[in-house]
């Protein structure tokens, strides 16, 4: 049975100090987990095996994809997809030069406008590893791109990497 004094008693007011202590109890374990995770060395993303994406591109039969081989240590393939006739490989260089290799049988102009930018156009010739590539103009700010077309395949390397990194990535592409 409830007495009249118990029924009219109001709950105790909470102070900011109580809220701070509650937050501290929640934040400390999170910091411990993050610190432990970093201590174990799980900061670098895993490298992706692109063989499934390459296999899908080969089975589609639209073009023979170029494979990335013999990249220096520290370079990583972080993503690999083949959708709608376009093979995309995300590559990161040691100093965070993020680049993408895009291969397709689509026409060069169409691929440049969808991958690089609407105003992208092939410009001057650049010799890379004995092969002629074209430097792309009209890229997004901070990005560089090169393109090569050999029927029926168009290859674009685009990203925020340095010119030397784009060229090194282009040199690593083999049939």
Short mmCIF file of C-alpha atoms in Angstrom, two decimals:
data_model
loop_
_atom_site.label_atom_id
_atom_site.label_comp_id
_atom_site.label_asym_id
_atom_site.label_seq_id
_atom_site.Cartn_x
_atom_site.Cartn_y
_atom_site.Cartn_z
CA UNK A 1 0.00 0.00 0.00
CA UNK A 2 1.30 3.45 -0.98
CA UNK A 3 1.30 6.13 1.67
CA UNK A 4 0.36 9.71 0.75
CA UNK A 5 3.92 10.92 1.34
CA UNK A 6 5.35 8.34 -1.07
CA UNK A 7 2.87 9.21 -3.82
CA UNK A 8 3.71 12.92 -3.78
CA UNK A 9 7.50 12.53 -3.55
CA UNK A 10 9.20 13.97 -6.68
CA UNK A 11 12.19 12.28 -8.27
CA UNK A 12 15.60 13.54 -7.25
CA UNK A 13 16.93 16.23 -9.62
CA UNK A 14 19.96 15.21 -11.73
CA UNK A 15 23.01 17.38 -11.70
CA UNK A 16 25.46 18.05 -14.56
CA UNK A 17 28.09 16.17 -12.57
CA UNK A 18 25.98 13.01 -12.76
CA UNK A 19 25.68 13.37 -16.56
CA UNK A 20 29.44 13.84 -16.89
CA UNK A 21 30.14 10.71 -14.85
CA UNK A 22 27.70 8.71 -16.98
CA UNK A 23 29.39 9.87 -20.18
CA UNK A 24 32.82 9.06 -18.75
CA UNK A 25 31.69 5.51 -18.00
CA UNK A 26 30.70 5.14 -21.67
CA UNK A 27 33.68 6.90 -23.27
CA UNK A 28 36.51 5.16 -21.39
CA UNK A 29 35.76 1.66 -22.80
CA UNK A 30 35.50 3.07 -26.33
CA UNK A 31 38.94 4.70 -26.06
CA UNK A 32 40.38 1.48 -24.65
CA UNK A 33 38.97 -0.55 -27.55
CA UNK A 34 40.28 1.89 -30.17
CA UNK A 35 43.71 1.97 -28.53
CA UNK A 36 43.88 -1.82 -28.37
CA UNK A 37 42.81 -2.09 -32.03
CA UNK A 38 45.56 0.34 -33.10
CA UNK A 39 48.10 -1.45 -30.91
CA UNK A 40 47.42 -4.70 -32.79
CA UNK A 41 48.22 -2.93 -36.09
CA UNK A 42 44.83 -2.96 -37.74
CA UNK A 43 45.11 0.55 -39.16
CA UNK A 44 46.05 -0.33 -42.71
CA UNK A 45 43.21 -1.53 -44.90
CA UNK A 46 43.48 -5.05 -46.29
CA UNK A 47 44.65 -5.61 -49.84
CA UNK A 48 41.99 -6.86 -52.24
CA UNK A 49 42.47 -9.77 -54.64
CA UNK A 50 41.24 -8.48 -58.03
CA UNK A 51 41.08 -11.92 -59.69
CA UNK A 52 37.26 -12.14 -59.46
CA UNK A 53 36.82 -8.76 -61.18
CA UNK A 54 39.37 -9.73 -63.85
CA UNK A 55 37.55 -13.03 -64.38
CA UNK A 56 34.22 -11.25 -64.79
CA UNK A 57 35.74 -8.88 -67.37
CA UNK A 58 37.26 -11.77 -69.33
CA UNK A 59 33.99 -13.76 -69.29
CA UNK A 60 32.12 -10.72 -70.62
CA UNK A 61 34.40 -10.90 -73.68
CA UNK A 62 34.19 -7.18 -74.52
CA UNK A 63 37.94 -6.56 -74.11
CA UNK A 64 41.06 -8.23 -72.76
CA UNK A 65 41.76 -6.53 -69.41
CA UNK A 66 45.26 -5.37 -68.51
CA UNK A 67 46.54 -6.82 -65.23
CA UNK A 68 48.39 -4.85 -62.57
CA UNK A 69 51.72 -6.58 -61.90
CA UNK A 70 55.02 -5.82 -60.16
CA UNK A 71 54.00 -2.79 -58.15
CA UNK A 72 56.62 -1.70 -55.60
CA UNK A 73 56.09 -2.55 -51.95
CA UNK A 74 53.67 -0.25 -50.19
CA UNK A 75 51.28 -0.05 -53.14
CA UNK A 76 47.87 -1.65 -52.51
CA UNK A 77 44.92 -2.65 -54.63
CA UNK A 78 42.04 -1.60 -52.39
CA UNK A 79 39.03 -2.25 -54.61
CA UNK A 80 38.17 -4.20 -57.74
CA UNK A 81 34.80 -4.27 -59.50
CA UNK A 82 33.41 -5.07 -62.93
CA UNK A 83 29.95 -3.65 -63.62
CA UNK A 84 28.20 -2.50 -66.79
CA UNK A 85 31.21 -3.33 -68.94
CA UNK A 86 33.62 -1.23 -66.85
CA UNK A 87 36.50 -2.70 -64.82
CA UNK A 88 37.56 -0.43 -61.93
CA UNK A 89 40.61 -1.00 -59.75
CA UNK A 90 41.31 1.31 -56.81
CA UNK A 91 45.03 1.59 -56.08
CA UNK A 92 46.83 3.45 -53.29
CA UNK A 93 50.51 4.44 -53.39
CA UNK A 94 52.64 4.53 -50.22
CA UNK A 95 52.19 8.27 -49.62
CA UNK A 96 48.39 8.07 -50.02
CA UNK A 97 48.29 8.74 -53.74
CA UNK A 98 44.79 7.38 -54.41
CA UNK A 99 44.24 6.38 -58.03
CA UNK A 100 41.80 4.37 -60.09
CA UNK A 101 42.46 2.24 -63.16
CA UNK A 102 39.37 2.09 -65.38
CA UNK A 103 39.15 -0.25 -68.38
CA UNK A 104 36.24 -0.60 -70.78
CA UNK A 105 35.23 -1.16 -74.39
CA UNK A 106 33.14 2.02 -74.26
CA UNK A 107 34.24 4.92 -76.49
CA UNK A 108 37.01 7.11 -75.05
CA UNK A 109 34.96 10.33 -74.99
CA UNK A 110 32.09 8.66 -73.13
CA UNK A 111 34.40 7.03 -70.60
CA UNK A 112 36.35 10.26 -69.99
CA UNK A 113 33.17 12.23 -69.29
CA UNK A 114 31.82 9.66 -66.83
CA UNK A 115 35.09 8.74 -65.08
CA UNK A 116 37.13 11.96 -65.09
CA UNK A 117 34.74 14.91 -65.63
CA UNK A 118 32.30 16.33 -68.16
CA UNK A 119 34.98 18.68 -69.52
CA UNK A 120 37.76 16.05 -69.75
CA UNK A 121 39.59 15.76 -73.07
CA UNK A 122 42.62 13.85 -74.25
CA UNK A 123 45.60 16.15 -74.73
CA UNK A 124 49.32 15.76 -75.43
CA UNK A 125 51.16 12.46 -75.89
CA UNK A 126 53.22 10.97 -73.06
CA UNK A 127 55.53 7.99 -73.56
CA UNK A 128 55.31 5.56 -70.64
CA UNK A 129 57.23 2.29 -70.77
CA UNK A 130 57.40 2.35 -74.56
CA UNK A 131 53.64 2.94 -74.90
CA UNK A 132 51.90 6.14 -75.92
CA UNK A 133 49.40 7.55 -73.44
CA UNK A 134 47.51 10.83 -73.62
CA UNK A 135 47.51 13.35 -70.77
CA UNK A 136 43.93 14.35 -69.91
CA UNK A 137 42.93 17.99 -69.48
CA UNK A 138 39.81 19.27 -67.74
CA UNK A 139 40.13 17.03 -64.67
CA UNK A 140 38.60 17.81 -61.29
CA UNK A 141 40.74 20.02 -59.02
CA UNK A 142 43.67 18.12 -57.49
CA UNK A 143 43.37 15.20 -59.90
CA UNK A 144 45.48 14.03 -62.82
CA UNK A 145 44.59 11.55 -65.52
CA UNK A 146 46.10 9.71 -68.47
CA UNK A 147 44.30 7.64 -71.09
CA UNK A 148 45.21 5.02 -73.67
CA UNK A 149 42.95 3.58 -76.35
CA UNK A 150 43.78 0.37 -78.20
CA UNK A 151 40.76 -1.14 -79.94
CA UNK A 152 38.52 -2.23 -78.38
CA UNK A 153 39.85 -1.19 -74.97
CA UNK A 154 40.14 2.25 -73.36
CA UNK A 155 42.23 2.52 -70.17
CA UNK A 156 42.11 5.56 -67.89
CA UNK A 157 44.27 6.12 -64.84
CA UNK A 158 42.88 8.94 -62.74
CA UNK A 159 43.42 10.17 -59.22
CA UNK A 160 45.16 12.40 -56.77
CA UNK A 161 48.52 10.75 -57.21
CA UNK A 162 51.60 12.51 -58.56
CA UNK A 163 52.53 12.25 -62.23
CA UNK A 164 55.28 9.76 -61.35
CA UNK A 165 52.74 7.57 -59.54
CA UNK A 166 50.32 7.58 -62.48
CA UNK A 167 53.21 6.67 -64.78
CA UNK A 168 54.42 3.89 -62.45
CA UNK A 169 50.91 2.47 -62.33
CA UNK A 170 50.68 2.64 -66.15
CA UNK A 171 54.00 0.78 -66.43
CA UNK A 172 52.65 -2.01 -64.22
CA UNK A 173 49.75 -2.80 -66.60
CA UNK A 174 50.39 -5.92 -68.68
CA UNK A 175 48.26 -7.92 -71.07
#
